[in-house]
Short mmCIF file of C-alpha atoms in Angstrom, two decimals:
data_model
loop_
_atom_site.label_atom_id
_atom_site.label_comp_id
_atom_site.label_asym_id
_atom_site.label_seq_id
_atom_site.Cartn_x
_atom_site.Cartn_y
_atom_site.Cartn_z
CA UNK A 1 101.05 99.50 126.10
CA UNK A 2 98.89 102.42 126.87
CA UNK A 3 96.43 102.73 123.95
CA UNK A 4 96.65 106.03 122.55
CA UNK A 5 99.93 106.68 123.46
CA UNK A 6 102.01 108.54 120.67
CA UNK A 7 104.62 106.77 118.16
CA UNK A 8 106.91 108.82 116.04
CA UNK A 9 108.15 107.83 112.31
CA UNK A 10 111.32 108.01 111.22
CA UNK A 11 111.00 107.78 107.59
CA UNK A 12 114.56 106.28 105.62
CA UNK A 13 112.78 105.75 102.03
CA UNK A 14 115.73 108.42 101.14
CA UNK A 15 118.19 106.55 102.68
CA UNK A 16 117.45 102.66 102.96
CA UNK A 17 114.59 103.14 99.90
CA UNK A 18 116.76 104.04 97.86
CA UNK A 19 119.41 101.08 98.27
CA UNK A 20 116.49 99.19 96.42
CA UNK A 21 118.83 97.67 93.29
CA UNK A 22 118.10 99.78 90.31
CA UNK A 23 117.05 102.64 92.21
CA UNK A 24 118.34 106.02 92.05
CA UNK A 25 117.07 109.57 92.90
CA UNK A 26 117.65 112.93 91.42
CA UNK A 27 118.24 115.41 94.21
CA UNK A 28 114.97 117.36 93.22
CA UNK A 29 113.45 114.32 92.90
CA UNK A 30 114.66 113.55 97.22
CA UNK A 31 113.62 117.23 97.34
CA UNK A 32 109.88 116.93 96.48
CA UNK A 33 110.03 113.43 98.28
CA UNK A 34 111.11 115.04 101.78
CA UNK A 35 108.56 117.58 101.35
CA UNK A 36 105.62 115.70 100.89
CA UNK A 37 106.94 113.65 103.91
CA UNK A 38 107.06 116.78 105.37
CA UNK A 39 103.87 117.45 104.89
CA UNK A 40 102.72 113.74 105.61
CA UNK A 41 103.61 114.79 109.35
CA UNK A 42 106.71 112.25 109.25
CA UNK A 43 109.01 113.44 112.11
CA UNK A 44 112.29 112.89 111.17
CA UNK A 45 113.62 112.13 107.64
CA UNK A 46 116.62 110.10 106.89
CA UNK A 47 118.02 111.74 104.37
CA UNK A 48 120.90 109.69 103.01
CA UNK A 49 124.64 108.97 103.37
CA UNK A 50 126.86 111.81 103.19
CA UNK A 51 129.99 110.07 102.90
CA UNK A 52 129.08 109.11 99.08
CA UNK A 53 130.09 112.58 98.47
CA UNK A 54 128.44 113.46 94.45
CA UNK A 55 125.01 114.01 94.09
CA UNK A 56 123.76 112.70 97.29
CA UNK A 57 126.29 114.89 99.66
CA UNK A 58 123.96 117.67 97.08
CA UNK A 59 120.66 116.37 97.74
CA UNK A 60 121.73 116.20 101.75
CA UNK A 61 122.18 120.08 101.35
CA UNK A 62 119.31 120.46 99.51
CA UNK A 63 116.74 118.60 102.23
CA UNK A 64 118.31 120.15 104.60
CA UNK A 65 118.36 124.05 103.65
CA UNK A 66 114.74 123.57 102.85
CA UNK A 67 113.50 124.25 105.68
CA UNK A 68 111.41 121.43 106.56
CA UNK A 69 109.22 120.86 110.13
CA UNK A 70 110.82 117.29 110.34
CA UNK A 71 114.03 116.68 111.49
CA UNK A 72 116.47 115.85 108.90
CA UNK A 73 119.22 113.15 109.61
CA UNK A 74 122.22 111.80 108.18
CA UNK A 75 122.72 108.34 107.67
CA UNK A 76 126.64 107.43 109.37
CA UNK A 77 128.80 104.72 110.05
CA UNK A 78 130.66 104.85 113.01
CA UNK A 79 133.93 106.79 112.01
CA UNK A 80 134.58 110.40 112.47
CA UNK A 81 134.80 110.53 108.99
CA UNK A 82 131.13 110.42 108.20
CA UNK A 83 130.47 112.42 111.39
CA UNK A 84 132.72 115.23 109.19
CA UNK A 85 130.66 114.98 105.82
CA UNK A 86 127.46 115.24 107.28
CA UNK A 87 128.92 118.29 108.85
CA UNK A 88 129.59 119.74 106.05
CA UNK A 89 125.99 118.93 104.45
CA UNK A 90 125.20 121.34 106.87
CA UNK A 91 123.33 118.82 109.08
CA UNK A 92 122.93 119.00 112.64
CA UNK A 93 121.32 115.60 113.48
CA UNK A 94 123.02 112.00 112.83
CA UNK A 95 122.20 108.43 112.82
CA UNK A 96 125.23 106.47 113.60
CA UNK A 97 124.99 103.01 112.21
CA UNK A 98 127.33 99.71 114.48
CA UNK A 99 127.04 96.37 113.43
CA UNK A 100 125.76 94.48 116.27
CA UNK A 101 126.09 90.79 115.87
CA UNK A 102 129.25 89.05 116.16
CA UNK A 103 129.73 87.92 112.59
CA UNK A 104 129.56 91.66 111.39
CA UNK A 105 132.04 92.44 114.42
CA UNK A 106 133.98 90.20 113.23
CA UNK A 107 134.20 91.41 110.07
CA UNK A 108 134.25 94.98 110.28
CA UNK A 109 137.03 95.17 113.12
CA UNK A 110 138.47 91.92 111.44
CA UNK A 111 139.07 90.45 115.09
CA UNK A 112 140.16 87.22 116.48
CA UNK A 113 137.17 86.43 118.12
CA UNK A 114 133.72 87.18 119.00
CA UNK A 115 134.70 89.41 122.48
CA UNK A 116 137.68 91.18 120.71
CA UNK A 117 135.14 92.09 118.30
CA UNK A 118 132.49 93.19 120.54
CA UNK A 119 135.50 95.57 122.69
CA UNK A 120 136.51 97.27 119.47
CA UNK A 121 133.12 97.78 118.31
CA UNK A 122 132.30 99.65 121.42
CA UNK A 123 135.17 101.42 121.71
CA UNK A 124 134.54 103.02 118.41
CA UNK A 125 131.22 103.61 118.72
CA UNK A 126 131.50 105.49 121.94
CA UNK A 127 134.30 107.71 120.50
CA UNK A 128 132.37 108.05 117.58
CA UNK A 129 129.43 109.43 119.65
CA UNK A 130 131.85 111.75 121.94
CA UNK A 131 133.26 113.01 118.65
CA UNK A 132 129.98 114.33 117.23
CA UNK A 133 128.65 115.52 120.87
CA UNK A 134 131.74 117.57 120.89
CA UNK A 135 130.66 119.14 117.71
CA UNK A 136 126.88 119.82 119.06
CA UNK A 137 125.33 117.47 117.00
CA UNK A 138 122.52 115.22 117.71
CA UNK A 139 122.91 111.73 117.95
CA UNK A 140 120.50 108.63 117.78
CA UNK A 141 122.33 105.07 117.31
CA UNK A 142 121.68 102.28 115.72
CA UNK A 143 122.37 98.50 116.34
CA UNK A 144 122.93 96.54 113.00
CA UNK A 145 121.66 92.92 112.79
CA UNK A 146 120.21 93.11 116.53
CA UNK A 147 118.27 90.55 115.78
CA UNK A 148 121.22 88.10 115.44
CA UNK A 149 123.12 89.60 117.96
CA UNK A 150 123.52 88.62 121.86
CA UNK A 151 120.94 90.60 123.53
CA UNK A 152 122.71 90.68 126.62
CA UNK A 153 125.74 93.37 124.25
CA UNK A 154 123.14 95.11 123.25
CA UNK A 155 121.51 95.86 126.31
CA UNK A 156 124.54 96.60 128.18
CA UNK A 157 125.72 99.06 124.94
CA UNK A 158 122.77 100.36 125.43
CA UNK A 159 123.35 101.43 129.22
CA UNK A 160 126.66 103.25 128.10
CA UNK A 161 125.29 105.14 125.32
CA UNK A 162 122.34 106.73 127.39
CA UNK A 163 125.19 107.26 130.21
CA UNK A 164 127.34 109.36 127.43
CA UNK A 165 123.87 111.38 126.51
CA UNK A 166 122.00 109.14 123.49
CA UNK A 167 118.63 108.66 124.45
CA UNK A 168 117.41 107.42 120.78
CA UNK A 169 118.31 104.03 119.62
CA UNK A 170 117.16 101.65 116.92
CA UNK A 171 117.17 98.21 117.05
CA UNK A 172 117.13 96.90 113.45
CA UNK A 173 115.83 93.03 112.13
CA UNK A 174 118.35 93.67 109.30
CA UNK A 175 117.59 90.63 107.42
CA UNK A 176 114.03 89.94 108.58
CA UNK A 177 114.72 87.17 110.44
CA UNK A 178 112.70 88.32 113.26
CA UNK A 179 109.27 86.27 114.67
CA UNK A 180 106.67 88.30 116.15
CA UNK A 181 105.48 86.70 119.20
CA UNK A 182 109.80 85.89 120.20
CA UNK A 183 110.52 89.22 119.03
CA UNK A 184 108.23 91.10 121.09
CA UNK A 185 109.47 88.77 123.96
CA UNK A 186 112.80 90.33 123.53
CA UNK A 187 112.17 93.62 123.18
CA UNK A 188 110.20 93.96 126.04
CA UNK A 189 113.31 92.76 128.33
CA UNK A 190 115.27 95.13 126.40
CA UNK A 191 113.15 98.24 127.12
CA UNK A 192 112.99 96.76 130.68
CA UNK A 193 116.64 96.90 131.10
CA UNK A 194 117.80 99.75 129.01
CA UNK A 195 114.82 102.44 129.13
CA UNK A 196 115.68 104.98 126.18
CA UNK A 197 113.67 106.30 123.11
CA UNK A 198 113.68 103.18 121.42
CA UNK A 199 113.14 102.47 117.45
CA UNK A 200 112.62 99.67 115.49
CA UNK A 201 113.85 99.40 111.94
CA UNK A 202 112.33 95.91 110.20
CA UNK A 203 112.90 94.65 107.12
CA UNK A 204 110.94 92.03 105.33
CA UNK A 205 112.51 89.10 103.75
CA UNK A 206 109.80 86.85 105.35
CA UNK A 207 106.95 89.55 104.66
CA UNK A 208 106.80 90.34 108.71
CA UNK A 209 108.32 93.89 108.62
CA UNK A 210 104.76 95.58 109.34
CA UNK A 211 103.91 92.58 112.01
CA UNK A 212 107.29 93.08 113.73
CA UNK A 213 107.14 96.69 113.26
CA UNK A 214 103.85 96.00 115.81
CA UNK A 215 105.50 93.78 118.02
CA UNK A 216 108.39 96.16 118.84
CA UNK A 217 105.89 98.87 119.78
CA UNK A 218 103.42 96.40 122.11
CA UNK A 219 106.87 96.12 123.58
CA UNK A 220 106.88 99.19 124.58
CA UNK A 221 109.29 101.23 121.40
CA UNK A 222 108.13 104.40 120.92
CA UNK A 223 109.65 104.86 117.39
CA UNK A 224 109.22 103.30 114.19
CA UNK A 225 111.64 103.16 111.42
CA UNK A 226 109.94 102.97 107.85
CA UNK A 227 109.97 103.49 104.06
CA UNK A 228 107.31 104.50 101.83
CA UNK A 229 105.94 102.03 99.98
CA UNK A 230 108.16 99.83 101.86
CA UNK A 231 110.77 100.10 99.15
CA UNK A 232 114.21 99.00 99.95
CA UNK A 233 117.29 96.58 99.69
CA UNK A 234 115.56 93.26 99.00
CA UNK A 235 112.38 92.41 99.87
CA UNK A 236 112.25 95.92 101.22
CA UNK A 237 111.26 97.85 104.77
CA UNK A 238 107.66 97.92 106.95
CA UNK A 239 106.06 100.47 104.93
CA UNK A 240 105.09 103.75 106.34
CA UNK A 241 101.39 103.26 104.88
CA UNK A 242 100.91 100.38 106.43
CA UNK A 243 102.16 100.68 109.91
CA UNK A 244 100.53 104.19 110.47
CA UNK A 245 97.04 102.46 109.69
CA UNK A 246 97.84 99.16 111.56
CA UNK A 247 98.78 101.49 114.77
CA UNK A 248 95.90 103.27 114.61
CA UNK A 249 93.33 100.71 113.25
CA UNK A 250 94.98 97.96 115.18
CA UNK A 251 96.21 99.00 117.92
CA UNK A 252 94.32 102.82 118.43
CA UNK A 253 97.69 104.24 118.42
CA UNK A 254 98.55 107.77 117.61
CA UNK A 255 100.90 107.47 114.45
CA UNK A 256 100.41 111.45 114.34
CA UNK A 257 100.70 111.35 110.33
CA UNK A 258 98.28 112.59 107.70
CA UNK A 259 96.72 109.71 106.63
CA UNK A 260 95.23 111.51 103.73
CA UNK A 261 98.72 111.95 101.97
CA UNK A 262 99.47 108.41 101.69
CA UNK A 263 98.24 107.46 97.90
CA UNK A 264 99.55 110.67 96.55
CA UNK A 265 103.03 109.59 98.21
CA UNK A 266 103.09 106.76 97.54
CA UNK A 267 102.69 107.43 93.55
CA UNK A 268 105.11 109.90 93.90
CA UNK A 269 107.97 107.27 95.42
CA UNK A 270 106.91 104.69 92.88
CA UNK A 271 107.24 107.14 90.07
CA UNK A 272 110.68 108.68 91.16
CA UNK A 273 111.99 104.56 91.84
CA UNK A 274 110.64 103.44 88.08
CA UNK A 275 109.25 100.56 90.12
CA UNK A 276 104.95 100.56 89.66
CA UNK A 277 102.88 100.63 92.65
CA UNK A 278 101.51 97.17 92.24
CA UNK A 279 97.46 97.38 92.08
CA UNK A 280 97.07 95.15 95.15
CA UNK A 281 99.75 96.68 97.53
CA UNK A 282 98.18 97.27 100.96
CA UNK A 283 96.68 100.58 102.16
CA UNK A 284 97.58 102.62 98.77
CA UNK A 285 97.21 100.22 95.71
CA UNK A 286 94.66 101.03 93.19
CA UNK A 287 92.77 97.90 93.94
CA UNK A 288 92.57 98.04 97.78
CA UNK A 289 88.88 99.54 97.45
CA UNK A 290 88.06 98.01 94.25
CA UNK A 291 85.19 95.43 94.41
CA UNK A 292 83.81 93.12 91.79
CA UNK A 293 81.99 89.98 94.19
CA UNK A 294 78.64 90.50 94.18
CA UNK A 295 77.94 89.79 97.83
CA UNK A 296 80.84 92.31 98.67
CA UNK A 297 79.16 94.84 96.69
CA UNK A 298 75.55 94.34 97.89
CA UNK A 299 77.06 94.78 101.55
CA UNK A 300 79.25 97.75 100.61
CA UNK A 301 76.10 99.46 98.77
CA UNK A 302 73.98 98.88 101.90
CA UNK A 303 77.12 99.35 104.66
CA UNK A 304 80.25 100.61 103.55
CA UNK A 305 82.56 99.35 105.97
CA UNK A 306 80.86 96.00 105.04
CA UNK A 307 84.04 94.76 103.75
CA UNK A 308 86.44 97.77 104.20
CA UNK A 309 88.60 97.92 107.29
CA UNK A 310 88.70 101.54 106.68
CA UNK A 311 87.54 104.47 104.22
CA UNK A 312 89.37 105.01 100.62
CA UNK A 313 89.34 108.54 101.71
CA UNK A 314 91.32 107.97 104.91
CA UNK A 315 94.37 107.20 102.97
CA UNK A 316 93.84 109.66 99.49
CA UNK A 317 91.98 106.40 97.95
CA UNK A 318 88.85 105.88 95.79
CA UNK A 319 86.44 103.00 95.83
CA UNK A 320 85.67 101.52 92.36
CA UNK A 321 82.89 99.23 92.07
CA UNK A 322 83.97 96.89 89.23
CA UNK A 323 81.47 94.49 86.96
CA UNK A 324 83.03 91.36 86.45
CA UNK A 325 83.06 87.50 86.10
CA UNK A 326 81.80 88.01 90.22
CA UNK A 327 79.01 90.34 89.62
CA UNK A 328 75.56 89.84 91.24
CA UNK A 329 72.25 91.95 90.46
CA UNK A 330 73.28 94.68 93.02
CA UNK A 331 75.94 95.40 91.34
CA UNK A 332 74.82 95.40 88.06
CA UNK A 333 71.89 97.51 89.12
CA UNK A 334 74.19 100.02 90.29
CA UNK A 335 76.27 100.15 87.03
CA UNK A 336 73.16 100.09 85.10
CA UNK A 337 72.52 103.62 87.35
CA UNK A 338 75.44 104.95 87.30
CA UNK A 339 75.69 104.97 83.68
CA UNK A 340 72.43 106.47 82.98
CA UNK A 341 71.25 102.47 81.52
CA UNK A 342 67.54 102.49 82.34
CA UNK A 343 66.53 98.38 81.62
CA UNK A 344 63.12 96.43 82.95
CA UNK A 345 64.31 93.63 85.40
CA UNK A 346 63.10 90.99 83.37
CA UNK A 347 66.23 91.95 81.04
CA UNK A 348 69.12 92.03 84.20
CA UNK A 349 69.64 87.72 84.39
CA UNK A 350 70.48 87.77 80.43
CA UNK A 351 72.19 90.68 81.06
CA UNK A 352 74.21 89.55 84.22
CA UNK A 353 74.89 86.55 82.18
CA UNK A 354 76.63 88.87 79.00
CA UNK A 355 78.58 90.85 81.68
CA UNK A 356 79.97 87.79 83.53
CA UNK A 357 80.89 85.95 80.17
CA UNK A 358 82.03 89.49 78.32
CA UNK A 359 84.62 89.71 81.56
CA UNK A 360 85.88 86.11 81.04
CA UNK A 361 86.94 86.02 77.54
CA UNK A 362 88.11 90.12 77.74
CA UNK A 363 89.86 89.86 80.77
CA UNK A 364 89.09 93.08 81.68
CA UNK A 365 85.97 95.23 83.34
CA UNK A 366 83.34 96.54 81.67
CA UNK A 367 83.22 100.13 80.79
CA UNK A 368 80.05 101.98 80.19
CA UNK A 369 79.89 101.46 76.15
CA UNK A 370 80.28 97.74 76.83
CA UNK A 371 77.79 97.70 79.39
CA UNK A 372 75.26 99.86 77.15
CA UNK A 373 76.29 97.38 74.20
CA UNK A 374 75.68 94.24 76.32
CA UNK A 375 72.34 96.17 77.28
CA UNK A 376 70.91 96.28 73.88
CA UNK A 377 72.01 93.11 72.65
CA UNK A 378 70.26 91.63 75.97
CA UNK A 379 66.86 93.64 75.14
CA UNK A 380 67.00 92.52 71.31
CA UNK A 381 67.28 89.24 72.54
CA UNK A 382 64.57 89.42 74.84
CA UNK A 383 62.16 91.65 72.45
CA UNK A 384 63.23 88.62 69.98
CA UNK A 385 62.10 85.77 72.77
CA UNK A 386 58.37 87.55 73.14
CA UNK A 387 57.88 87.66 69.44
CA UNK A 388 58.54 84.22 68.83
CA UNK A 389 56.27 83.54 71.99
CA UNK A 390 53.68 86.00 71.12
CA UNK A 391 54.01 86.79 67.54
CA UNK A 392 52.24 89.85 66.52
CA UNK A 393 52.18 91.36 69.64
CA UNK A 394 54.47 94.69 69.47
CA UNK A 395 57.07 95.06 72.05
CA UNK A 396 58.47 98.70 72.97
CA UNK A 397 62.55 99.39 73.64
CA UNK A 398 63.40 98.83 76.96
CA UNK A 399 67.06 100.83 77.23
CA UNK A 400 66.55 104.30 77.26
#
């Protein structure tokens, strides 16, 4: 794997995000998605299925009349049929989708056995590919369920597709069932004996689509096949957010995306799905920079990347120092600061005390009128304690 080496996205939250159950986009809303794709730097943009005909044979026409950088592809299956409808999307470029592994042979060519069903399967596929060639389309393939299928199939399907002109393939772990370290074995005799452009598309029922994702390009794959988010069928795809920063954080990889767009996408996708960006999802959640320990924030206020593997600003995110149940003096020091609280350090244990014990029975943080309100109390509580110790003596207000 050379390091710095370039890998290219091909981004299917359009396409396989939208198979999420429930999930269903308007074509502006696929519209605004593609463009800020587009303007993420994603390089080609699976833009759905044009055999469903309706609204998403409209929102194919759409994407793909607006003029976008990235190149815009149809999702097909192999038939000429689908080769036809995405023709008449007005798309030039197609992905053309064979089950791989004998039991989806099987059943899509409903054959006797497992080498009838292989035969047939690449006999369509390869008229299929002619078909659309003969039209002047582009064509990049894809293996369904490779990862239960015999690798020596796919390796020698994959010798007679670059011989008929397809030099982009995608190898896809359709059900996650994938394992890193054996995986990356794999691939790597699979580049070996069929060199093409090759893509992997992971999906993560065991919560490996990102570390596969990895695997497939130490391998030596040169594409990557996310979603956004990682939203999709399931448990969903490798996320485009978090293989971009794991290539280049990881691995120093070129991922060639702006980073910076990620939040701002990502909110878009989770707002056009109805499905909330939880607060703790990696790279773009609200709560990736958010800190409450107070040893993590008296090593982030002293070093930032004390215990951050990268900058909020790097992906669109903010860092939010939080006072909770967790805090410690530097932290409190800094709210106290922050809010314009001005208190004598003989008041901050009582008042470190109120916070923590304010946080536990709230359940929430503490905004700036609690803080000033826990602030007072703790300074009339104090002023109260050097009275009763000193009585007579006049004490002065310590929050300004």
């Amino acid at each position: 794997m050379a390091p710095g080496r370039p890998i290219r996205f091909t981004d299917c939250t359009l396409r396989d995000g939208e198979q999420a159950p429930g999930v269903a986009f308007t074509v502006a809303e696929k519209v605004a998605i593609a463009r800020a794709l587009d303007a993420a730097g994603v390089h080609r943009i699976e833009a759905g299925s044009p055999a469903m005909g309706g609204s998403e044979a409209a929102a194919l026409r759409a994407v793909a009349a607006d003029g976008l950088r990235a190149d815009v592809v149809a999702w097909c299956r192999a038939a000429r049929s689908d080769v036809d409808a995405a023709v008449r999307c007005g798309l030039a470029s197609l992905h053309i989708c064979l089950p791989a592994s004998d039991g989806h042979l099987r059943r899509t060519f409903r054959a006797a056995d497992s080498h009838a069903g292989r035969d047939l399967g690449r006999e369509r596929l390869l008229d299929v590919v002619a078909y659309a060639h003969d039209l002047g389309l582009s064509v990049s393939v894809g293996f369904e369920d490779a990862s239960r299928a015999d690798d020596a199939f796919i390796a020698d399907l994959a010798g007679a597709l670059t011989d008929a002109g397809v030099r982009h393939l995608r190898w896809a772990d359709t059900v996650g069932v994938m394992e890193p370290s054996a995986g990356r074995e794999r691939l790597e005799q699979l580049v070996r004996q069929a060199p093409a452009e090759w893509e992997i598309h992971a999906h993560d029922d065991f919560g490996l689509a990102t570390a596969n994702t990895l695997a497939a390009v130490q391998a030596g794959f040169t594409w990557v096949s996310t979603t956004v988010t990682g939203l999709g069928e399931r448990a969903g795809n490798a996320p485009t957010e978090e293989v971009a920063m794991a290539l280049r954080q990881l691995l120093g990889l070129v991922p060639g995306l702006d980073t910076t767009t990620f939040r701002a996408l990502a909110c878009l996708v989770a707002g056009a799905a109805r499905r909330p960006l939880p607060a703790g999802k990696a790279v773009v959640g609200r709560a990736v920079f958010a800190h409450e320990s107070g040893i993590h924030i008296a090593g982030l206020l002293s070093a930032t990347g004390a215990y951050e593997a990268f900058r909020p600003q790097d992906v669109g995110g903010r860092r939010r120092l939080v006072l909770g149940k967790h805090a410690g003096r530097a932290g409190l020091r800094h709210a106290l600061r922050a809010a314009g609280i001005q208190v004598q350090e003989s008041v901050l244990p009582a008042l470190l005390a109120a916070v923590r014990e304010h946080h536990s029975a709230s359940k929430r943080p503490l905004g700036r009128s609690d803080l000033r309100l826990l602030a007072d109390r703790a300074v009339r509580s104090l002023q109260a304690t050097c009275e009763d110790a000193a009585p007579g003596i006049p004490t002065r207000p310590e929050v300004a």
